[in-house]
Short mmCIF file of C-alpha atoms and ligand atoms in Angstrom, two decimals:
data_model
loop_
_atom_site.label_atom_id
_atom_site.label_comp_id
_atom_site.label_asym_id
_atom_site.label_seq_id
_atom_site.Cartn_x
_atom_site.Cartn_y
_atom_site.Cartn_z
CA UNK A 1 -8.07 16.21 -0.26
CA UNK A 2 -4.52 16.80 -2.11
CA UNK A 3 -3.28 19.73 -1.39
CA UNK A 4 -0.15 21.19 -2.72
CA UNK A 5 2.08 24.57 -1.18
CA UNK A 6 3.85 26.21 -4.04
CA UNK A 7 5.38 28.70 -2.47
CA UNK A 8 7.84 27.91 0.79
CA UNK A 9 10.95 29.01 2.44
CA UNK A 10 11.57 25.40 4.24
CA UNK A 11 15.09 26.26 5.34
CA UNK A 12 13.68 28.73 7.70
CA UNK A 13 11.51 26.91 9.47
CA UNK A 14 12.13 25.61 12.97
CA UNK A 15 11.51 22.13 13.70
CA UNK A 16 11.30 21.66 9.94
CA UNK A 17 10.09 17.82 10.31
CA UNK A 18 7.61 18.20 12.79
CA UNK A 19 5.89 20.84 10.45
CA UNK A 20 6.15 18.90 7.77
CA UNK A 21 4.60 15.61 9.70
CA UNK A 22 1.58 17.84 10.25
CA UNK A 23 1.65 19.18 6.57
CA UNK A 24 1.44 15.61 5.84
CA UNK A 25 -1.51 15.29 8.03
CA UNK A 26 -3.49 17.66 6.22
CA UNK A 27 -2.98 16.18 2.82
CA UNK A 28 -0.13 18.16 1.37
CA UNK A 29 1.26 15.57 -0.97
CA UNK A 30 3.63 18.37 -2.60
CA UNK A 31 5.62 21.28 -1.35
CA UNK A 32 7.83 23.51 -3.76
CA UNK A 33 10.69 25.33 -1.23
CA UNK A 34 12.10 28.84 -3.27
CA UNK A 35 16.19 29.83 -2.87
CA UNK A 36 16.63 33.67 -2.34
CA UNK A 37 20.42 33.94 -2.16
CA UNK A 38 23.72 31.69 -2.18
CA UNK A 39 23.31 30.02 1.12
CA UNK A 40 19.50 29.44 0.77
CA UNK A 41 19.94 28.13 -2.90
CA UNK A 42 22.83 25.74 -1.63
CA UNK A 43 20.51 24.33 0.55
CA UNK A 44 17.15 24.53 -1.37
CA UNK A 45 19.32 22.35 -3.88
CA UNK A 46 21.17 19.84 -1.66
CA UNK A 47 19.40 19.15 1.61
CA UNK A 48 15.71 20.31 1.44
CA UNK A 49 15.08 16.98 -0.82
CA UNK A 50 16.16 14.96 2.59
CA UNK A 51 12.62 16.17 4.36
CA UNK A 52 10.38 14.49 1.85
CA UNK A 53 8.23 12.31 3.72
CA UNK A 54 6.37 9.10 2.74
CA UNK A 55 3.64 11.31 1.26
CA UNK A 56 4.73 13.97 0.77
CA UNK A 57 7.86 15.09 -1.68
CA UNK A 58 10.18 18.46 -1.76
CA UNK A 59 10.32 20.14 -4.93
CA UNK A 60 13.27 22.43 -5.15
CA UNK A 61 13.27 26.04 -6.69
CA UNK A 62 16.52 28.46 -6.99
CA UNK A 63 16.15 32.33 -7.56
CA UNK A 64 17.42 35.18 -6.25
CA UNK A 65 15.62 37.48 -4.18
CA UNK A 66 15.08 41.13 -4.82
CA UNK A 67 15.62 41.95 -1.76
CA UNK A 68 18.68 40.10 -1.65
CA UNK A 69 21.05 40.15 -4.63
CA UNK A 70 24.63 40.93 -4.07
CA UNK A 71 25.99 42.78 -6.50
CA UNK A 72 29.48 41.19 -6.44
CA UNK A 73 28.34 37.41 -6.49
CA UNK A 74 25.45 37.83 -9.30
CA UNK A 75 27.09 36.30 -11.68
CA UNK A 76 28.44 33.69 -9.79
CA UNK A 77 24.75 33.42 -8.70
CA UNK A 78 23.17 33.44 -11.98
CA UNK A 79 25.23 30.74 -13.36
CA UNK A 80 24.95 28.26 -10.33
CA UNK A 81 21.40 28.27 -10.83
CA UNK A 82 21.70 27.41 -14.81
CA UNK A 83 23.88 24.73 -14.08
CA UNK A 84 21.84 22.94 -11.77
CA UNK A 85 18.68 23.96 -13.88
CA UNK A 86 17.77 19.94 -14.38
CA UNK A 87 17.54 19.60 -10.89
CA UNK A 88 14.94 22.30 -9.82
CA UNK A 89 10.79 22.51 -10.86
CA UNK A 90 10.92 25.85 -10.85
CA UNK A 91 12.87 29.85 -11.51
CA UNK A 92 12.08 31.25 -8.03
CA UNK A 93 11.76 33.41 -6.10
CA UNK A 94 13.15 36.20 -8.49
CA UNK A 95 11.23 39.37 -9.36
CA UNK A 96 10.83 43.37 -8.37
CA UNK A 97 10.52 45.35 -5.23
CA UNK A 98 10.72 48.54 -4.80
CA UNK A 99 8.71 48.40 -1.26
CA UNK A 100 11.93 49.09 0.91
CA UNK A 101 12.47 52.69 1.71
CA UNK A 102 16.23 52.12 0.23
CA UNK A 103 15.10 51.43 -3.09
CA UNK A 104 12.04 53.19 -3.41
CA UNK A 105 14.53 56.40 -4.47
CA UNK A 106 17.40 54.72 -5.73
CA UNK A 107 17.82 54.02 -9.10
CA UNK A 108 20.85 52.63 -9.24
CA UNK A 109 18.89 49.81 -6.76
CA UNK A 110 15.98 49.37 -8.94
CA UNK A 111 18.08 48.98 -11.89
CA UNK A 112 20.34 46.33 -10.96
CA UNK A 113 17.17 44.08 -9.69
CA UNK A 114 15.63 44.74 -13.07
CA UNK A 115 18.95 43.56 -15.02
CA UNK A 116 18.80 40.61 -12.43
CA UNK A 117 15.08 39.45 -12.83
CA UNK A 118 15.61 39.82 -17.03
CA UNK A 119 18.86 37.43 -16.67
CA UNK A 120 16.35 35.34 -14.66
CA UNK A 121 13.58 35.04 -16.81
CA UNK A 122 15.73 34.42 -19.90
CA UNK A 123 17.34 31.42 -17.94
CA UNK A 124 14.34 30.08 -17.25
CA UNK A 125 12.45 30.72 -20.77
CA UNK A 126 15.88 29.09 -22.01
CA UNK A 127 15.25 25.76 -19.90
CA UNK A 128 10.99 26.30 -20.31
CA UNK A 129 10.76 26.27 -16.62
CA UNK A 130 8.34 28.17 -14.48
CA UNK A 131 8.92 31.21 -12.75
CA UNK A 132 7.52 32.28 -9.36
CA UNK A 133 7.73 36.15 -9.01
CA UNK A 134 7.84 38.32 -6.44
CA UNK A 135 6.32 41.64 -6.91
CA UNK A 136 5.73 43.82 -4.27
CA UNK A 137 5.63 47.67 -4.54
CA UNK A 138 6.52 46.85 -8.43
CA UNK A 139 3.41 45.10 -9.98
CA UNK A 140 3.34 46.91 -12.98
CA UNK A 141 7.27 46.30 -13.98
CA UNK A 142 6.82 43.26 -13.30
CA UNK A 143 3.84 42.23 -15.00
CA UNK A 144 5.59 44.08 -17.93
CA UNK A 145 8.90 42.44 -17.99
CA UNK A 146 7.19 38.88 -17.79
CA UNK A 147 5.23 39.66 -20.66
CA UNK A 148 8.32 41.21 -22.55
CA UNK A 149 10.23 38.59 -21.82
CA UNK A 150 7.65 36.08 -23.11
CA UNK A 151 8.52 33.00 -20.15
CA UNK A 152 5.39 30.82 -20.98
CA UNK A 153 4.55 29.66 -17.07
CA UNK A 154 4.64 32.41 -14.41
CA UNK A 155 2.94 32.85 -11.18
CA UNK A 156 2.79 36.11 -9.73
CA UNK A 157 3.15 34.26 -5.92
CA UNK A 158 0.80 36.91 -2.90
CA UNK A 159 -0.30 39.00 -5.40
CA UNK A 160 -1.68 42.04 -4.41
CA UNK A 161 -1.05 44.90 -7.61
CA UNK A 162 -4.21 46.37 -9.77
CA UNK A 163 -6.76 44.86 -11.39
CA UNK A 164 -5.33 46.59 -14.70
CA UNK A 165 -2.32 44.66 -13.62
CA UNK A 166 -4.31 41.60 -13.16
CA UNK A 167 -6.02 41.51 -15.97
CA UNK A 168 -2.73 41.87 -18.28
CA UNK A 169 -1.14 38.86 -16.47
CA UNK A 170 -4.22 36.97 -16.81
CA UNK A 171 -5.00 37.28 -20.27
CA UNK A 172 -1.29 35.89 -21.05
CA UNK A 173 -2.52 32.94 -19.03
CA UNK A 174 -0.39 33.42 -16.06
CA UNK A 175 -1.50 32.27 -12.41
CA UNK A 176 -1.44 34.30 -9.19
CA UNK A 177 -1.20 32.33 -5.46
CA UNK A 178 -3.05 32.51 -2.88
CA UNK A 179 -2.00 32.86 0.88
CA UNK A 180 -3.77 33.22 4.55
CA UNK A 181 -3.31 36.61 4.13
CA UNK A 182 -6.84 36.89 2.39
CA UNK A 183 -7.95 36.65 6.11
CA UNK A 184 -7.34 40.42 6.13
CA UNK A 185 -5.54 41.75 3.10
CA UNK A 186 -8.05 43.82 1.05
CA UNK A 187 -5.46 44.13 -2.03
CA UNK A 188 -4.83 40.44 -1.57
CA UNK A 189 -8.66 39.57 -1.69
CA UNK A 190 -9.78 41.68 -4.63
CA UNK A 191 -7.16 40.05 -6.74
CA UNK A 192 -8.93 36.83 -5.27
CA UNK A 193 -12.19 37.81 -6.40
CA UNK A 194 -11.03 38.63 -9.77
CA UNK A 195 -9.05 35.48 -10.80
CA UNK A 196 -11.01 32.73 -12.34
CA UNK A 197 -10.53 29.48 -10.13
CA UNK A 198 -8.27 28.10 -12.53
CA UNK A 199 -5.79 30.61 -12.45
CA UNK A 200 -5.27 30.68 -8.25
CA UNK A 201 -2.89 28.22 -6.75
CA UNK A 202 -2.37 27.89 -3.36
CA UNK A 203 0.96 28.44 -0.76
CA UNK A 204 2.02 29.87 2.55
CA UNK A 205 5.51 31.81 1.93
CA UNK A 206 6.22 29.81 5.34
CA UNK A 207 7.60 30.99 7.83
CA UNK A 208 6.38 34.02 7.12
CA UNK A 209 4.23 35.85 10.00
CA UNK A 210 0.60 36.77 9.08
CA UNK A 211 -0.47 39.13 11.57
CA UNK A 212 1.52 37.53 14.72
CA UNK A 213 1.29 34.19 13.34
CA UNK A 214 4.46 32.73 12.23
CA UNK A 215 3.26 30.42 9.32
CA UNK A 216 4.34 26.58 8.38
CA UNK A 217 2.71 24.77 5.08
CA UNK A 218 -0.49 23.11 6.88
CA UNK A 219 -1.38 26.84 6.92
CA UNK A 220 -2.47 26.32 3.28
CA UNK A 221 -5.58 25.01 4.67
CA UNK A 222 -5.97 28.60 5.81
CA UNK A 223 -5.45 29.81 1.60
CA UNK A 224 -7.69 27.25 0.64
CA UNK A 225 -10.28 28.30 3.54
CA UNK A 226 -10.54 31.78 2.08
CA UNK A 227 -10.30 30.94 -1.25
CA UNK A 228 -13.19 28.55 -1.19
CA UNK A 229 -15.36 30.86 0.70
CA UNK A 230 -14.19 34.07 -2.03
CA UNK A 231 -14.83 32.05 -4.78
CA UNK A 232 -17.95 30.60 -3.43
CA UNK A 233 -17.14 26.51 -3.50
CA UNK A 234 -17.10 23.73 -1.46
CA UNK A 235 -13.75 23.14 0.02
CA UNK A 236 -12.87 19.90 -1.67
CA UNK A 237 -13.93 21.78 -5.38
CA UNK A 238 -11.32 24.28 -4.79
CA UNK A 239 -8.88 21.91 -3.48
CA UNK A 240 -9.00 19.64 -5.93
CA UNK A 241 -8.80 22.81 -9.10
CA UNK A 242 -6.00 24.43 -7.08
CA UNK A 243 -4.16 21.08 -7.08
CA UNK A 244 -4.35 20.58 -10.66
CA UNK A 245 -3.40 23.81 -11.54
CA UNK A 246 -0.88 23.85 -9.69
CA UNK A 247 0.36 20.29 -11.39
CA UNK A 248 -0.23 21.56 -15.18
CA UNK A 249 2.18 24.88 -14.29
CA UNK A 250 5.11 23.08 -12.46
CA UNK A 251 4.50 19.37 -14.56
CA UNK A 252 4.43 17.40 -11.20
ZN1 ZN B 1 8.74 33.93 -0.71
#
């Protein structure tokens, strides 16, 4: 089985080279590691390559986070990622969220991540890369801006917004990916269910926690678990259609 995790935070992993000797193990060939600020996208860019393993190769992504533009440095920001733009497989992770309680009510908030994401996703339509987006508590602005925007690759990475949502995303022939959270996310599942097989790609967000569990890329055995079993295939089908999705979006 190839597998491939589109959707890491590798600089925040401990032990970072035993995980990825297991990842390895488990037939991750390809891992794509997402930039959310200055200091992650410094590293994303200039040491995460040094991990690749016999097998198994780094991809780098820069973005900047919702949750974590600074309002001072976005420029500064926005044009570090454009001028490295030949180096990176991917826009990411960029997008909406208006989940935290300090943004929820605060326009001001909201309205400098949507000038951010826009800048974003006209870099990357500039440079016809990929985007992975980030959407929580803001499907629908998100979904919209995308479209708007008209970047032709996107992948809506966890997503868990309506079906109406959904639908709109998929019928511009976007992806959404797919993480061990469908081992008890109901929003997470349903969008599952509803997404043809060769629209889901597979990830961890590593090192994220999924209830207690901090996460590391083998976990994508875990996506691909649920996945299979939600879609109703053998283990090695889905594999193997995740995988090439996955290569036709970022061009591996
Ligand atoms: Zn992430």
């Amino acid at each position: 089985m190839e597998l491939i995790d589109t959707h890491t935070h590798l600089e925040s992993i401990e032990q970072i080279d035993e995980a990825l000797i297991r990842a390895e193990q488990v037939g991750i060939t390809k891992i794509i590691t997402m930039g959310v600020d200055q200091k992650s996208n410094l590293w994303v860019l200039n040491e995460s390559t040094q991990h690749t393993r016999p097998n198994l190769k780094i991809y780098p992504s820069l973005g900047i986070h919702p949750g974590w533009i600074d309002e001072q440095r976005v420029d500064v920001d926005l044009k570090f990622i454009e001028e490295n733009i030949d180096q990176i497989i991917a826009v990411g992770e960029i997008g909406l969220d208006y989940w935290y309680k300090a943004v929820r009510k605060d326009e001001q908030k909201k309205n400098l991540q949507r000038q951010t994401f826009r800048r974003l996703l006209e870099i990357a339509k500039k440079h016809k890369k990929p985007v992975s987006i980030h959407s929580r508590g803001a499907w629908t602005d998100c979904v919209d801006t995308v479209i708007e925007i008209g970047v032709k690759k996107a992948v809506f990475h966890w997503f868990t917004g309506s079906l109406n949502d959904l639908n709109k995303l998929l019928d511009k022939g976007y992806y959404v990916s797919a993480t061990p959270a469908l081992s008890y996310s109901k929003e997470h599942i349903s969008i599952i269910e509803n997404t043809p097989l060769d629209r889901i790609l597979l990830e961890t967000d590593s090192p994220v926690t999924y209830q207690g569990e901090t996460s590391e890329p083998s976990h994508v055995l875990k996506a691909l678990h649920y996945v299979a079993e939600l879609k109703k295939e053998k283990e090695e089908t889905a594999a193997q259609i995740t995988t090439e999705n996955a290569k036709r979006i970022f061009g591996f």
